[in-house]
Tab-separated table of C-alpha atoms and ligand atoms in Angstrom:
chain	number	residue	atom	x	y	z
A	29	LEU	CA	-5.269	1.267	-12.298
A	30	PRO	CA	-7.182	-1.898	-12.071
A	31	GLU	CA	-10.211	-1.624	-10.098
A	32	LEU	CA	-12.929	-4.100	-8.866
A	33	PRO	CA	-14.177	-5.020	-12.141
A	34	GLU	CA	-10.341	-5.621	-13.563
A	35	VAL	CA	-8.757	-7.326	-10.913
A	36	GLU	CA	-12.745	-9.574	-10.893
A	37	THR	CA	-12.154	-10.101	-13.974
A	38	ILE	CA	-8.387	-11.560	-14.157
A	39	LYS	CA	-9.741	-13.971	-10.951
A	40	ASN	CA	-12.250	-15.460	-13.598
A	41	GLU	CA	-10.482	-15.875	-16.485
A	42	LEU	CA	-7.030	-16.853	-14.589
A	43	SER	CA	-9.784	-19.645	-12.191
A	44	SER	CA	-10.378	-21.889	-15.419
A	45	GLN	CA	-7.357	-22.280	-16.235
A	46	VAL	CA	-5.273	-22.588	-12.820
A	47	VAL	CA	-7.058	-24.311	-10.101
A	48	GLU	CA	-5.876	-27.358	-9.172
A	49	ARG	CA	-2.400	-27.016	-10.667
A	50	GLY	CA	0.672	-27.638	-8.752
A	51	ILE	CA	3.401	-24.880	-8.461
A	52	THR	CA	6.366	-26.429	-10.117
A	53	ASP	CA	8.866	-23.383	-9.885
A	54	VAL	CA	9.060	-19.718	-9.419
A	55	ASP	CA	11.759	-17.428	-11.079
A	56	LEU	CA	11.996	-13.856	-9.111
A	57	PHE	CA	13.693	-11.147	-11.904
A	58	TRP	CA	12.990	-8.606	-9.364
A	59	GLU	CA	13.179	-9.837	-6.175
A	60	LYS	CA	11.118	-6.531	-4.382
A	61	GLN	CA	8.231	-7.815	-6.336
A	62	VAL	CA	8.224	-10.044	-3.349
A	63	ARG	CA	6.751	-8.377	-0.465
A	64	ARG	CA	6.631	-11.094	2.030
A	65	PRO	CA	8.139	-13.316	3.407
A	66	SER	CA	11.941	-12.526	2.157
A	67	ALA	CA	12.137	-13.514	-1.636
A	68	GLU	CA	13.733	-17.246	-0.798
A	69	GLU	CA	11.678	-17.941	2.317
A	70	PHE	CA	8.774	-17.525	-0.656
A	71	ARG	CA	9.998	-19.411	-3.341
A	72	SER	CA	10.710	-22.456	-0.904
A	73	ARG	CA	7.287	-22.172	0.786
A	74	ILE	CA	5.553	-21.270	-2.237
A	75	VAL	CA	6.757	-24.107	-4.769
A	76	GLY	CA	5.207	-27.577	-4.412
A	77	GLN	CA	1.748	-25.958	-3.373
A	78	ARG	CA	-1.366	-26.768	-5.384
A	79	ILE	CA	-3.358	-23.925	-6.137
A	80	LYS	CA	-7.008	-24.998	-4.842
A	81	GLY	CA	-8.948	-21.289	-5.868
A	82	LEU	CA	-9.179	-17.852	-6.561
A	83	GLY	CA	-10.172	-14.843	-4.925
A	84	ARG	CA	-10.400	-10.973	-4.648
A	85	ARG	CA	-10.795	-8.147	-1.701
A	86	GLY	CA	-11.156	-4.925	-3.154
A	87	LYS	CA	-7.975	-4.651	-6.040
A	88	TYR	CA	-6.183	-7.574	-4.459
A	89	LEU	CA	-6.199	-11.355	-5.692
A	90	LEU	CA	-6.190	-13.997	-3.639
A	91	PHE	CA	-4.320	-17.582	-4.332
A	92	HIS	CA	-5.623	-20.221	-1.863
A	93	LEU	CA	-3.282	-22.358	-2.115
A	94	GLU	CA	-3.585	-26.010	-0.750
A	95	SER	CA	-0.886	-25.519	2.897
A	96	GLY	CA	-4.019	-22.831	3.467
A	97	GLU	CA	-1.354	-19.937	2.793
A	98	ILE	CA	-2.755	-17.531	0.624
A	99	LEU	CA	-0.838	-16.157	-2.070
A	100	VAL	CA	-1.948	-12.649	-2.213
A	101	ILE	CA	-1.567	-10.307	-5.668
A	102	HIS	CA	-1.657	-6.253	-5.917
A	103	LEU	CA	-1.222	-5.464	-9.384
A	104	LYS	CA	-1.947	-1.236	-8.585
A	105	MET	CA	-0.237	1.314	-11.933
A	106	THR	CA	1.088	-1.098	-14.621
A	107	GLY	CA	0.506	-5.037	-13.139
A	108	SER	CA	-1.292	-7.734	-15.331
A	109	LEU	CA	-0.963	-11.660	-15.142
A	110	LEU	CA	-0.620	-13.119	-18.315
A	111	VAL	CA	-0.555	-17.004	-18.752
A	112	LYS	CA	1.151	-18.596	-21.324
A	113	PRO	CA	3.195	-21.275	-22.167
A	114	THR	CA	6.239	-22.586	-19.623
A	115	SER	CA	8.607	-22.993	-22.971
A	116	GLU	CA	7.886	-19.052	-23.377
A	117	ARG	CA	10.173	-16.558	-22.827
A	118	PRO	CA	9.451	-13.925	-20.787
A	119	GLU	CA	9.653	-10.835	-22.274
A	120	LYS	CA	11.524	-7.056	-21.244
A	121	TYR	CA	8.562	-6.045	-17.925
A	122	VAL	CA	8.461	-9.685	-17.031
A	123	ARG	CA	8.750	-9.316	-13.454
A	124	SER	CA	8.062	-12.982	-12.055
A	125	VAL	CA	6.819	-15.923	-13.284
A	126	ILE	CA	5.102	-19.197	-11.771
A	127	ASN	CA	5.010	-22.116	-13.131
A	128	LEU	CA	2.698	-24.457	-13.516
A	129	ASP	CA	2.228	-28.417	-13.885
A	130	GLY	CA	1.080	-29.013	-17.193
A	131	GLY	CA	3.006	-26.882	-19.320
A	132	ILE	CA	1.719	-23.429	-17.731
A	133	SER	CA	3.127	-20.465	-16.878
A	134	ILE	CA	1.655	-16.928	-15.163
A	135	HIS	CA	3.979	-14.350	-16.120
A	136	PHE	CA	3.866	-11.398	-13.854
A	137	ARG	CA	4.344	-8.490	-15.990
A	138	ASP	CA	4.767	-5.002	-14.592
A	139	ILE	CA	6.298	-1.893	-15.862
A	140	ARG	CA	6.554	0.837	-13.602
A	141	LYS	CA	7.132	-1.877	-10.576
A	142	PHE	CA	4.568	-0.488	-8.246
A	143	SER	CA	3.258	-4.204	-7.783
A	144	GLY	CA	3.545	-6.677	-5.563
A	145	MET	CA	3.533	-10.348	-4.247
A	146	TRP	CA	2.556	-11.327	-0.064
A	147	LEU	CA	2.829	-15.465	0.897
A	148	VAL	CA	0.353	-14.786	3.596
A	149	LYS	CA	-1.672	-17.356	6.157
A	150	ASP	CA	-4.214	-14.660	7.253
A	151	VAL	CA	-4.721	-11.394	4.745
A	152	ASP	CA	-5.580	-8.991	7.051
A	153	GLY	CA	-1.957	-8.094	7.724
A	154	VAL	CA	-1.598	-7.234	3.726
A	155	ILE	CA	-5.445	-6.060	3.088
A	156	LYS	CA	-5.944	-3.468	6.036
A	157	LYS	CA	-9.228	-1.864	7.148
A	158	MET	CA	-11.117	-1.824	4.432
A	159	GLY	CA	-14.938	-1.155	3.360
A	160	LEU	CA	-17.868	-3.657	2.535
A	161	GLU	CA	-17.332	-4.786	-1.069
A	162	PRO	CA	-20.191	-2.765	-3.142
A	163	PHE	CA	-22.254	-5.759	-4.082
A	164	ASP	CA	-22.006	-7.416	-0.347
A	165	PRO	CA	-26.295	-7.214	0.465
A	166	ALA	CA	-25.503	-5.824	3.311
A	167	PHE	CA	-24.218	-2.381	1.173
A	168	THR	CA	-27.238	-0.807	1.259
A	169	PRO	CA	-28.303	2.649	0.064
A	170	ARG	CA	-28.355	3.012	4.386
A	171	HIS	CA	-24.761	1.431	4.115
A	172	LEU	CA	-23.896	4.554	2.068
A	173	ALA	CA	-25.714	6.964	3.675
A	174	GLY	CA	-23.630	6.105	7.170
A	175	ILE	CA	-20.399	5.964	5.404
A	176	ILE	CA	-20.357	8.930	3.864
A	177	GLY	CA	-23.834	11.377	4.815
A	178	SER	CA	-21.400	12.728	7.656
A	179	ARG	CA	-18.226	13.528	5.189
A	180	SER	CA	-16.804	16.966	4.379
A	181	ALA	CA	-14.452	15.217	1.788
A	182	PRO	CA	-15.613	15.585	-2.198
A	183	VAL	CA	-17.636	12.406	-2.890
A	184	LYS	CA	-15.571	11.560	-5.877
A	185	ALA	CA	-12.569	11.172	-2.746
A	186	LEU	CA	-14.884	9.171	-0.413
A	187	LEU	CA	-15.729	6.394	-3.543
A	188	CYS	CA	-12.322	5.897	-4.222
A	189	ASP	CA	-11.226	6.131	-0.311
A	190	GLN	CA	-10.825	1.820	-0.054
A	191	THR	CA	-12.153	2.021	3.889
A	192	MET	CA	-15.065	3.311	2.548
A	193	ILE	CA	-16.054	0.827	-0.623
A	194	ALA	CA	-13.971	-2.081	-1.425
A	195	GLY	CA	-12.559	-1.720	-5.360
A	196	ILE	CA	-13.565	1.482	-6.977
A	197	GLY	CA	-11.049	3.384	-8.471
A	198	ASN	CA	-10.689	7.098	-10.477
A	199	MET	CA	-12.556	5.765	-13.634
A	200	TYR	CA	-15.734	3.780	-11.955
A	201	ALA	CA	-16.198	6.480	-9.547
A	202	ASP	CA	-15.848	9.388	-12.077
A	203	GLU	CA	-18.294	7.097	-13.938
A	204	ALA	CA	-20.745	6.585	-11.494
A	205	LEU	CA	-20.954	10.064	-10.532
A	206	TYR	CA	-21.666	10.701	-14.292
A	207	GLU	CA	-24.960	8.097	-13.988
A	208	ALA	CA	-25.981	9.092	-10.781
A	209	GLY	CA	-26.146	13.256	-11.530
A	210	ILE	CA	-23.632	14.685	-8.935
A	211	HIS	CA	-20.940	16.921	-8.770
A	212	PRO	CA	-17.962	14.862	-8.129
A	213	MET	CA	-16.991	18.154	-5.792
A	214	ARG	CA	-19.604	17.847	-3.633
A	215	PRO	CA	-19.238	17.218	0.112
A	216	GLY	CA	-20.533	13.948	0.987
A	217	SER	CA	-22.853	15.552	3.779
A	218	SER	CA	-24.535	17.794	1.104
A	219	LEU	CA	-26.026	14.624	-0.564
A	220	SER	CA	-29.556	14.113	-0.133
A	221	LYS	CA	-31.297	10.614	1.184
A	222	ALA	CA	-32.867	10.138	-3.160
A	223	GLU	CA	-29.012	11.079	-4.160
A	224	ILE	CA	-27.767	8.945	-2.487
A	225	LYS	CA	-29.900	6.262	-3.432
A	226	ARG	CA	-29.860	7.133	-6.875
A	227	LEU	CA	-25.379	6.672	-6.128
A	228	HIS	CA	-25.861	3.578	-4.751
A	229	GLY	CA	-27.673	2.327	-7.774
A	230	ALA	CA	-25.084	4.264	-10.381
A	231	ILE	CA	-22.031	2.091	-8.627
A	232	ARG	CA	-23.429	-1.167	-8.912
A	233	LYS	CA	-24.539	-0.690	-11.707
A	234	VAL	CA	-21.115	0.825	-13.038
A	235	LEU	CA	-19.241	-1.842	-11.755
A	236	GLU	CA	-21.929	-4.729	-13.082
A	237	ASN	CA	-21.120	-3.238	-16.534
A	238	GLY	CA	-17.083	-2.908	-16.072
A	239	ILE	CA	-17.462	-6.561	-15.472
A	240	GLY	CA	-19.592	-8.004	-17.792
A	241	ASN	CA	-17.306	-6.245	-20.268
A	242	LYS	CA	-13.613	-7.841	-18.959
A	243	GLY	CA	-12.806	-4.253	-17.926
A	244	ALA	CA	-11.731	-0.760	-18.997
A	245	SER	CA	-8.807	-1.051	-21.319
A	246	VAL	CA	-7.045	2.506	-20.888
A	247	ASN	CA	-3.687	1.598	-20.761
A	248	THR	CA	-1.514	-1.312	-19.143
A	249	TYR	CA	-4.430	-4.298	-18.481
A	250	PHE	CA	-5.005	-6.599	-20.762
A	251	LEU	CA	-6.597	-10.354	-19.823
A	252	PRO	CA	-4.865	-13.289	-18.762
A	253	ASP	CA	-5.141	-14.213	-22.838
A	254	GLY	CA	-3.462	-10.946	-23.864
A	255	ILE	CA	-6.679	-9.622	-24.908
A	256	LYS	CA	-7.784	-6.266	-23.788
A	257	GLY	CA	-11.590	-5.466	-22.090
A	258	THR	CA	-13.809	-3.479	-23.525
A	259	ALA	CA	-15.644	-1.327	-20.514
A	260	HIS	CA	-13.634	1.948	-21.968
A	261	SER	CA	-15.413	1.899	-24.177
A	262	GLU	CA	-18.638	2.067	-22.740
A	263	PHE	CA	-17.333	5.381	-20.831
A	264	ARG	CA	-19.342	8.437	-21.026
A	265	VAL	CA	-17.230	10.603	-18.955
A	266	ALA	CA	-13.931	8.892	-17.655
A	267	HIS	CA	-11.140	10.078	-19.597
A	268	ARG	CA	-12.829	11.472	-21.996
A	269	ARG	CA	-12.214	15.144	-21.608
A	270	GLY	CA	-13.458	17.798	-24.558
A	271	GLU	CA	-16.073	14.940	-25.811
A	272	LYS	CA	-19.205	15.041	-26.027
A	273	CYS	CA	-21.698	14.565	-23.233
A	274	PRO	CA	-23.885	11.744	-24.441
A	275	LEU	CA	-27.217	13.023	-22.450
A	276	CYS	CA	-26.805	17.135	-23.439
A	277	GLY	CA	-24.239	17.475	-26.158
A	278	CYS	CA	-22.065	19.499	-23.219
A	279	GLU	CA	-18.285	19.285	-23.344
A	280	ILE	CA	-16.923	16.912	-20.745
A	281	GLU	CA	-14.302	18.567	-18.086
A	282	ARG	CA	-11.692	17.480	-16.639
A	283	ILE	CA	-10.608	18.679	-12.758
A	284	VAL	CA	-8.445	17.748	-9.962
A	285	VAL	CA	-9.621	16.373	-6.793
A	286	ARG	CA	-7.500	15.441	-4.208
A	287	GLN	CA	-4.597	14.900	-6.488
A	288	ARG	CA	-6.852	12.674	-9.135
A	289	GLY	CA	-7.784	13.294	-12.771
A	290	THR	CA	-11.756	13.746	-12.861
A	291	TYR	CA	-14.451	13.802	-15.689
A	292	PHE	CA	-17.489	14.931	-15.180
A	293	CYS	CA	-19.866	17.007	-17.497
A	294	PRO	CA	-20.646	20.323	-16.100
A	295	LYS	CA	-24.157	20.482	-16.843
A	296	CYS	CA	-25.093	17.299	-16.060
A	297	GLN	CA	-23.525	16.711	-12.452
A	298	LYS	CA	-23.982	20.434	-10.799
A	299	ASP	CA	-22.320	21.949	-8.417
B	317	ZN	ZN1	-24.409	16.598	-19.546
């Protein structure tokens, strides 16, 4: 599932190619991908508009249009946005195509069909209560202590909760907890002030590395030009069950925390 670094990378890479282009046509091969408004209204309202800028909130990608409306996209499990020449025929898993002037198109590919698009005047109706962005200056160790310090849920689950912090998911939560030396099952309330401070620094560090490596392609994440990110090659625990911990040599283990596969080092991250 694409997380903050993957969506941020898509935003950055797409911006240079699509901003200031007009939308000339939209093909919808799976109309339910449009969550709001109806597919018909979506098409009639979006065609003819110019893309003025791209943004991101948590794992949502935002296309700001000249009318002030916003095209909101969530890639979910297997979505990707690929820039292709308009002459190229969409392949099997492309669910919609946004044609732009200048002869390029955005192919919205999604194998498992969990992704969605919304065309709205205000993102609040789509993006419900969401926590601070981890790079927001207001996201401080003190803020982190305030949101997780009184919770009994496992810290792994708290990090993945979008109402607490925006954009972190399974992979970067595991990496941040490893970096901070904290067991994923520890209740939020059991963390000391020093541990919360370490975790805060670790969150920013692993996300920054993820963005620097243009995201992690553990399964179906691609950059808009079709190539893969390399962040997963620097993961130290995520998706590395059975491999050796780079710090202590212990075998990385996998447990399930609130239905999520969770990777950690049993020696460096003691319960
Ligand atoms: Zn270790």
